[in-house]
Tab-separated table of C-alpha atoms and ligand atoms in Angstrom:
chain	number	residue	atom	x	y	z
V	4	UNK	CA	-5.796	-11.114	-1.370
V	5	UNK	CA	-6.468	-8.503	0.736
V	6	UNK	CA	-8.942	-9.117	3.334
V	7	UNK	CA	-11.314	-6.982	5.171
V	8	UNK	CA	-8.511	-5.769	8.161
V	9	UNK	CA	-6.782	-5.105	5.049
V	10	UNK	CA	-8.810	-3.143	3.294
V	11	UNK	CA	-9.594	-1.055	6.384
V	12	UNK	CA	-5.836	-0.681	7.062
V	13	UNK	CA	-5.435	0.731	3.653
V	14	UNK	CA	-8.365	3.186	4.440
V	15	UNK	CA	-6.748	3.881	7.501
V	16	UNK	CA	-3.228	4.789	5.470
V	17	UNK	CA	-4.871	6.974	2.712
V	18	UNK	CA	-7.468	8.303	4.326
V	19	UNK	CA	-5.212	11.255	6.176
V	20	UNK	CA	-3.702	12.118	3.198
V	21	UNK	CA	-6.878	12.169	1.072
V	22	UNK	CA	-9.957	14.032	2.761
V	23	UNK	CA	-10.542	17.394	2.456
V	24	UNK	CA	-7.633	17.440	-0.797
V	25	UNK	CA	-8.578	18.627	-4.217
V	26	UNK	CA	-7.840	16.564	-6.894
V	27	UNK	CA	-5.867	17.603	-9.991
V	28	UNK	CA	-5.733	14.761	-12.644
V	29	UNK	CA	-6.435	11.317	-13.050
V	30	UNK	CA	-4.590	9.490	-14.923
V	31	UNK	CA	-5.493	5.697	-16.252
V	32	UNK	CA	-2.763	4.147	-18.037
V	33	UNK	CA	-4.438	0.959	-18.307
V	34	UNK	CA	-8.403	0.777	-17.590
V	35	UNK	CA	-8.554	-2.947	-18.215
V	36	UNK	CA	-9.626	-4.211	-14.603
V	37	UNK	CA	-12.385	-6.632	-13.609
V	38	UNK	CA	-15.091	-4.087	-14.980
V	39	UNK	CA	-13.121	-1.312	-17.656
V	40	UNK	CA	-12.410	1.792	-15.732
V	41	UNK	CA	-15.438	4.058	-16.736
V	42	UNK	CA	-13.952	7.354	-18.673
V	43	UNK	CA	-16.347	9.269	-15.699
V	44	UNK	CA	-13.998	8.893	-13.137
V	45	UNK	CA	-12.558	12.305	-14.817
V	46	UNK	CA	-15.234	13.695	-13.441
V	47	UNK	CA	-13.548	13.750	-10.032
V	48	UNK	CA	-10.729	16.627	-11.220
V	49	UNK	CA	-11.385	19.518	-9.447
V	50	UNK	CA	-13.151	18.201	-6.626
V	51	UNK	CA	-12.590	17.125	-2.906
V	52	UNK	CA	-12.639	14.204	-0.925
V	53	UNK	CA	-15.348	14.869	1.692
V	54	UNK	CA	-15.162	11.022	3.149
V	55	UNK	CA	-13.620	7.850	3.065
V	56	UNK	CA	-15.042	4.748	3.977
V	57	UNK	CA	-15.026	1.063	4.043
V	58	UNK	CA	-18.514	-1.280	3.403
V	59	UNK	CA	-17.376	-4.499	2.869
V	60	UNK	CA	-14.335	-4.510	1.081
V	61	UNK	CA	-15.090	-1.530	-0.754
V	62	UNK	CA	-13.436	1.459	-0.208
V	63	UNK	CA	-15.750	4.465	-0.944
V	64	UNK	CA	-13.997	7.729	-1.922
V	65	UNK	CA	-16.616	10.453	-1.397
V	66	UNK	CA	-16.339	13.658	-3.569
V	67	UNK	CA	-18.339	17.025	-3.269
V	68	UNK	CA	-20.740	15.349	-6.321
V	69	UNK	CA	-20.256	11.716	-6.552
V	70	UNK	CA	-17.118	9.520	-5.806
V	71	UNK	CA	-14.891	6.812	-6.546
V	72	UNK	CA	-15.627	3.192	-5.334
V	73	UNK	CA	-12.139	1.105	-5.331
V	74	UNK	CA	-12.280	-2.753	-4.569
V	75	UNK	CA	-8.601	-4.192	-4.559
V	76	UNK	CA	-9.689	-7.235	-5.883
V	77	UNK	CA	-6.895	-10.520	-5.529
V	78	UNK	CA	-3.625	-8.291	-5.821
V	79	UNK	CA	-4.704	-4.632	-5.602
V	80	UNK	CA	-2.630	-1.997	-3.468
V	81	UNK	CA	-2.870	1.633	-3.136
V	82	UNK	CA	0.350	3.444	-1.548
V	83	UNK	CA	0.322	7.488	-1.623
V	84	UNK	CA	3.352	8.870	-3.137
V	85	UNK	CA	4.543	12.283	-1.857
V	86	UNK	CA	7.313	12.477	-4.484
V	87	UNK	CA	5.630	9.979	-7.211
V	88	UNK	CA	8.141	8.013	-8.921
V	89	UNK	CA	8.080	7.097	-12.318
V	90	UNK	CA	4.867	4.502	-12.947
V	91	UNK	CA	5.885	1.090	-12.920
V	92	UNK	CA	4.555	-1.805	-14.307
V	93	UNK	CA	0.718	-2.936	-12.785
V	94	UNK	CA	0.329	0.619	-11.926
V	95	UNK	CA	-2.770	0.808	-13.910
V	96	UNK	CA	-4.040	4.547	-11.755
V	97	UNK	CA	-2.893	7.487	-10.390
V	98	UNK	CA	-5.254	10.436	-8.316
V	99	UNK	CA	-2.799	13.499	-8.700
V	100	UNK	CA	-3.629	15.720	-6.042
V	101	UNK	CA	-3.565	19.642	-6.156
V	102	UNK	CA	-0.719	19.775	-3.222
V	103	UNK	CA	1.587	17.257	-5.521
V	104	UNK	CA	1.001	14.143	-3.996
V	105	UNK	CA	-0.093	10.904	-5.681
V	106	UNK	CA	-2.293	8.028	-4.670
V	107	UNK	CA	-1.451	5.108	-7.060
V	108	UNK	CA	-3.164	2.002	-7.842
V	109	UNK	CA	-1.456	-0.867	-8.619
V	110	UNK	CA	-3.262	-4.475	-9.467
V	111	UNK	CA	-0.809	-7.108	-11.038
V	112	UNK	CA	-3.269	-9.819	-11.321
V	113	UNK	CA	-6.425	-6.789	-12.365
V	114	UNK	CA	-9.102	-8.203	-10.603
V	115	UNK	CA	-9.549	-4.758	-8.576
V	116	UNK	CA	-11.950	-2.641	-9.575
V	117	UNK	CA	-12.152	1.415	-9.807
V	118	UNK	CA	-15.410	2.736	-10.898
V	119	UNK	CA	-17.376	6.394	-10.514
V	120	UNK	CA	-20.572	6.923	-8.967
V	121	UNK	CA	-22.850	9.682	-9.712
V	122	UNK	CA	-25.193	9.803	-6.643
V	123	UNK	CA	-25.837	7.810	-3.538
V	124	UNK	CA	-22.985	5.077	-3.148
V	125	UNK	CA	-24.521	3.144	-0.587
V	126	UNK	CA	-27.505	2.564	-3.525
V	127	UNK	CA	-24.638	1.220	-6.191
V	128	UNK	CA	-25.702	-2.253	-7.195
V	129	UNK	CA	-22.262	-3.945	-5.618
V	130	UNK	CA	-23.720	-2.294	-2.550
V	131	UNK	CA	-26.945	-2.690	-1.477
V	132	UNK	CA	-27.476	-6.244	-0.852
V	133	UNK	CA	-24.648	-6.295	0.781
V	134	UNK	CA	-25.129	-7.786	4.587
V	135	UNK	CA	-24.069	-5.946	7.661
V	136	UNK	CA	-20.713	-5.228	8.895
V	137	UNK	CA	-19.022	-7.790	11.060
V	138	UNK	CA	-17.894	-5.098	13.753
V	139	UNK	CA	-21.438	-3.420	13.891
V	140	UNK	CA	-23.905	-3.387	16.468
V	141	UNK	CA	-26.152	-4.735	13.775
V	142	UNK	CA	-23.943	-8.266	13.859
V	143	UNK	CA	-25.316	-10.466	16.524
V	144	UNK	CA	-26.449	-13.733	17.740
V	145	UNK	CA	-30.055	-12.577	17.257
V	146	UNK	CA	-29.569	-11.445	13.879
V	147	UNK	CA	-27.392	-14.717	13.176
V	148	UNK	CA	-29.956	-17.124	14.628
V	149	UNK	CA	-32.905	-15.412	12.799
V	150	UNK	CA	-31.042	-15.562	9.512
V	151	UNK	CA	-29.875	-19.487	9.245
V	152	UNK	CA	-33.456	-21.202	10.165
V	153	UNK	CA	-33.964	-23.917	8.037
V	154	UNK	CA	-31.008	-23.268	5.986
V	155	UNK	CA	-29.143	-26.044	5.443
V	156	UNK	CA	-25.677	-24.754	4.149
V	157	UNK	CA	-22.705	-25.172	6.232
V	158	UNK	CA	-22.216	-23.086	8.586
V	159	UNK	CA	-18.615	-21.871	7.006
V	160	UNK	CA	-20.147	-20.944	3.676
V	161	UNK	CA	-23.464	-19.342	5.867
V	162	UNK	CA	-20.554	-16.938	7.613
V	163	UNK	CA	-18.725	-16.189	4.289
V	164	UNK	CA	-21.692	-15.245	2.656
V	165	UNK	CA	-21.748	-11.467	1.669
V	166	UNK	CA	-25.133	-11.296	2.037
V	167	UNK	CA	-25.277	-12.507	5.573
V	168	UNK	CA	-22.517	-10.451	6.687
V	169	UNK	CA	-19.353	-8.907	4.385
V	170	UNK	CA	-15.762	-9.415	5.329
V	171	UNK	CA	-15.690	-12.549	6.694
V	172	UNK	CA	-12.571	-14.644	4.280
V	173	UNK	CA	-11.673	-18.168	4.666
V	174	UNK	CA	-8.786	-17.521	7.634
V	175	UNK	CA	-11.343	-16.038	9.231
V	176	UNK	CA	-14.111	-18.117	9.210
V	177	UNK	CA	-11.440	-21.043	9.950
V	178	UNK	CA	-10.493	-19.386	12.779
V	179	UNK	CA	-13.837	-17.759	14.317
V	180	UNK	CA	-15.255	-21.360	14.128
V	181	UNK	CA	-12.520	-23.009	16.061
V	182	UNK	CA	-12.299	-20.326	18.733
V	183	UNK	CA	-16.524	-20.598	18.452
V	184	UNK	CA	-16.101	-25.134	19.220
V	185	UNK	CA	-18.498	-25.185	16.031
V	186	UNK	CA	-17.925	-27.966	13.362
V	187	UNK	CA	-17.461	-25.755	9.625
V	188	UNK	CA	-19.625	-28.434	8.493
V	189	UNK	CA	-22.510	-28.345	10.620
V	190	UNK	CA	-25.668	-26.785	9.155
V	191	UNK	CA	-26.216	-23.248	10.031
V	192	UNK	CA	-29.811	-24.571	10.724
V	193	UNK	CA	-28.477	-26.233	13.337
V	194	UNK	CA	-26.827	-23.607	15.311
V	195	UNK	CA	-28.305	-22.515	18.759
V	196	UNK	CA	-28.555	-18.997	19.317
V	197	UNK	CA	-26.311	-19.227	22.278
V	198	UNK	CA	-23.516	-20.931	19.746
V	199	UNK	CA	-24.192	-17.796	17.707
V	200	UNK	CA	-23.093	-15.478	20.267
V	201	UNK	CA	-19.906	-17.216	20.518
V	202	UNK	CA	-19.183	-17.202	16.989
V	203	UNK	CA	-20.318	-13.404	16.637
V	204	UNK	CA	-17.708	-12.441	19.525
V	205	UNK	CA	-15.106	-15.090	17.917
V	206	UNK	CA	-15.434	-13.016	14.585
V	207	UNK	CA	-15.249	-9.894	15.969
V	208	UNK	CA	-12.275	-10.782	17.961
V	209	UNK	CA	-10.143	-12.732	15.209
V	210	UNK	CA	-11.215	-9.414	12.707
V	211	UNK	CA	-10.482	-6.818	15.473
V	212	UNK	CA	-7.222	-8.668	16.345
V	213	UNK	CA	-6.094	-8.540	12.443
V	214	UNK	CA	-6.885	-4.630	11.767
V	215	UNK	CA	-4.853	-4.459	14.793
V	216	UNK	CA	-1.955	-6.458	13.384
V	217	UNK	CA	-2.463	-4.870	10.546
V	218	UNK	CA	-3.735	-7.981	8.357
V	219	UNK	CA	-2.744	-11.627	7.215
V	220	UNK	CA	-2.226	-11.914	3.978
V	221	UNK	CA	-1.358	-8.756	1.740
V	222	UNK	CA	1.873	-8.856	0.365
V	223	UNK	CA	1.929	-6.005	-1.852
V	224	UNK	CA	0.826	-3.410	0.274
V	225	UNK	CA	3.293	-0.670	0.800
V	226	UNK	CA	2.211	1.958	3.426
V	227	UNK	CA	1.871	5.447	3.140
V	228	UNK	CA	4.875	6.125	5.181
V	229	UNK	CA	7.041	3.376	2.885
V	230	UNK	CA	7.142	0.876	5.536
V	231	UNK	CA	5.466	-3.041	5.478
V	232	UNK	CA	1.978	-2.856	6.358
V	233	UNK	CA	1.164	-5.871	7.506
V	234	UNK	CA	2.342	-8.697	10.274
V	235	UNK	CA	1.640	-12.086	10.240
V	236	UNK	CA	-1.092	-12.708	12.603
V	237	UNK	CA	-0.859	-15.902	14.964
V	238	UNK	CA	-3.425	-18.258	13.521
V	239	UNK	CA	-4.866	-21.164	15.567
V	240	UNK	CA	-6.150	-23.666	13.215
V	241	UNK	CA	-5.728	-22.262	9.259
V	242	UNK	CA	-3.025	-23.889	7.510
V	243	UNK	CA	-2.492	-25.869	10.052
V	244	UNK	CA	-3.150	-29.635	8.980
V	245	UNK	CA	-1.515	-32.513	10.879
V	246	UNK	CA	-0.345	-29.821	13.906
V	247	UNK	CA	-1.365	-30.223	17.057
V	248	UNK	CA	-4.810	-28.316	18.453
V	249	UNK	CA	-3.324	-25.605	20.898
V	250	UNK	CA	-6.412	-26.476	23.076
V	251	UNK	CA	-6.512	-30.384	23.209
V	252	UNK	CA	-3.189	-31.357	20.981
V	253	UNK	CA	-5.602	-33.443	18.450
V	254	UNK	CA	-4.421	-32.936	14.764
V	255	UNK	CA	-5.925	-30.483	13.114
V	256	UNK	CA	-7.593	-31.336	9.791
V	257	UNK	CA	-8.078	-29.981	6.603
V	258	UNK	CA	-10.813	-30.094	4.371
V	259	UNK	CA	-12.482	-28.621	1.213
V	260	UNK	CA	-15.659	-27.465	2.515
V	261	UNK	CA	-17.814	-25.176	-0.423
V	262	UNK	CA	-14.347	-25.186	-3.043
V	263	UNK	CA	-12.244	-23.565	-0.303
V	264	UNK	CA	-9.627	-25.388	2.354
V	265	UNK	CA	-11.257	-25.544	5.853
V	266	UNK	CA	-9.257	-26.126	9.176
V	267	UNK	CA	-10.837	-27.440	12.166
V	268	UNK	CA	-9.976	-29.931	15.260
V	269	UNK	CA	-11.859	-32.270	15.412
V	270	UNK	CA	-12.136	-32.861	18.518
V	271	UNK	CA	-12.849	-29.783	19.630
V	272	UNK	CA	-15.079	-28.488	16.868
V	273	UNK	CA	-18.943	-29.956	16.916
J	1330	ZN	ZN1	-8.832	-29.505	19.677
């Protein structure tokens, strides 16, 4: 599933090809995504891209008037094609530019989204209640500490809640809790301010490394240059059940927390 680093990598991949370019045509071959692709997406035709941003796992493609919100869902990808090939199965949408370049949206499982926004994108219902970006200055130990008081929810579920902070997916939650030495089932309200400091640093570090390496889990992305977009990140605990902890040698454990597989070291994480 595309996680924050993959979405950020996608943004960086498409931005240089789209910014300031004018859209000639939007071709929707199959509107059946997570929500039906609205007819209004054709309002993009004739308009230039004025900015491209990421918010959580949403891509915000702002045009002169209105804009597009794209989510890659479970299996979506965007490609930039200089010489568009015949569309294949799952190539649901093409955004054709006046200069002949095409941005193609492919999504085999169709959990992605491709939406039109007339006004202020940040006020869109999908975006307005999102927590801070994990790599922003707003995301601090104090912030997490305050948000977590009286919360009995497991710390792992707490940091994976998009209203608390966006973009901390299952892999990154397991990895950052290991790096911070916090047991994934500890109640969020029982983590000290100081330990939240360590956790904030770990989340930033693990996401930052993934962005630099190009993400970990997306299989279907072909980047703008046509080369494979991602490299596998070295993971400390995720998917290592039974293997030795790199820090102490104890076997890594796996446990389902909040319906997601969680990996941790029972000796290093308290
Ligand atoms: Zn250990």
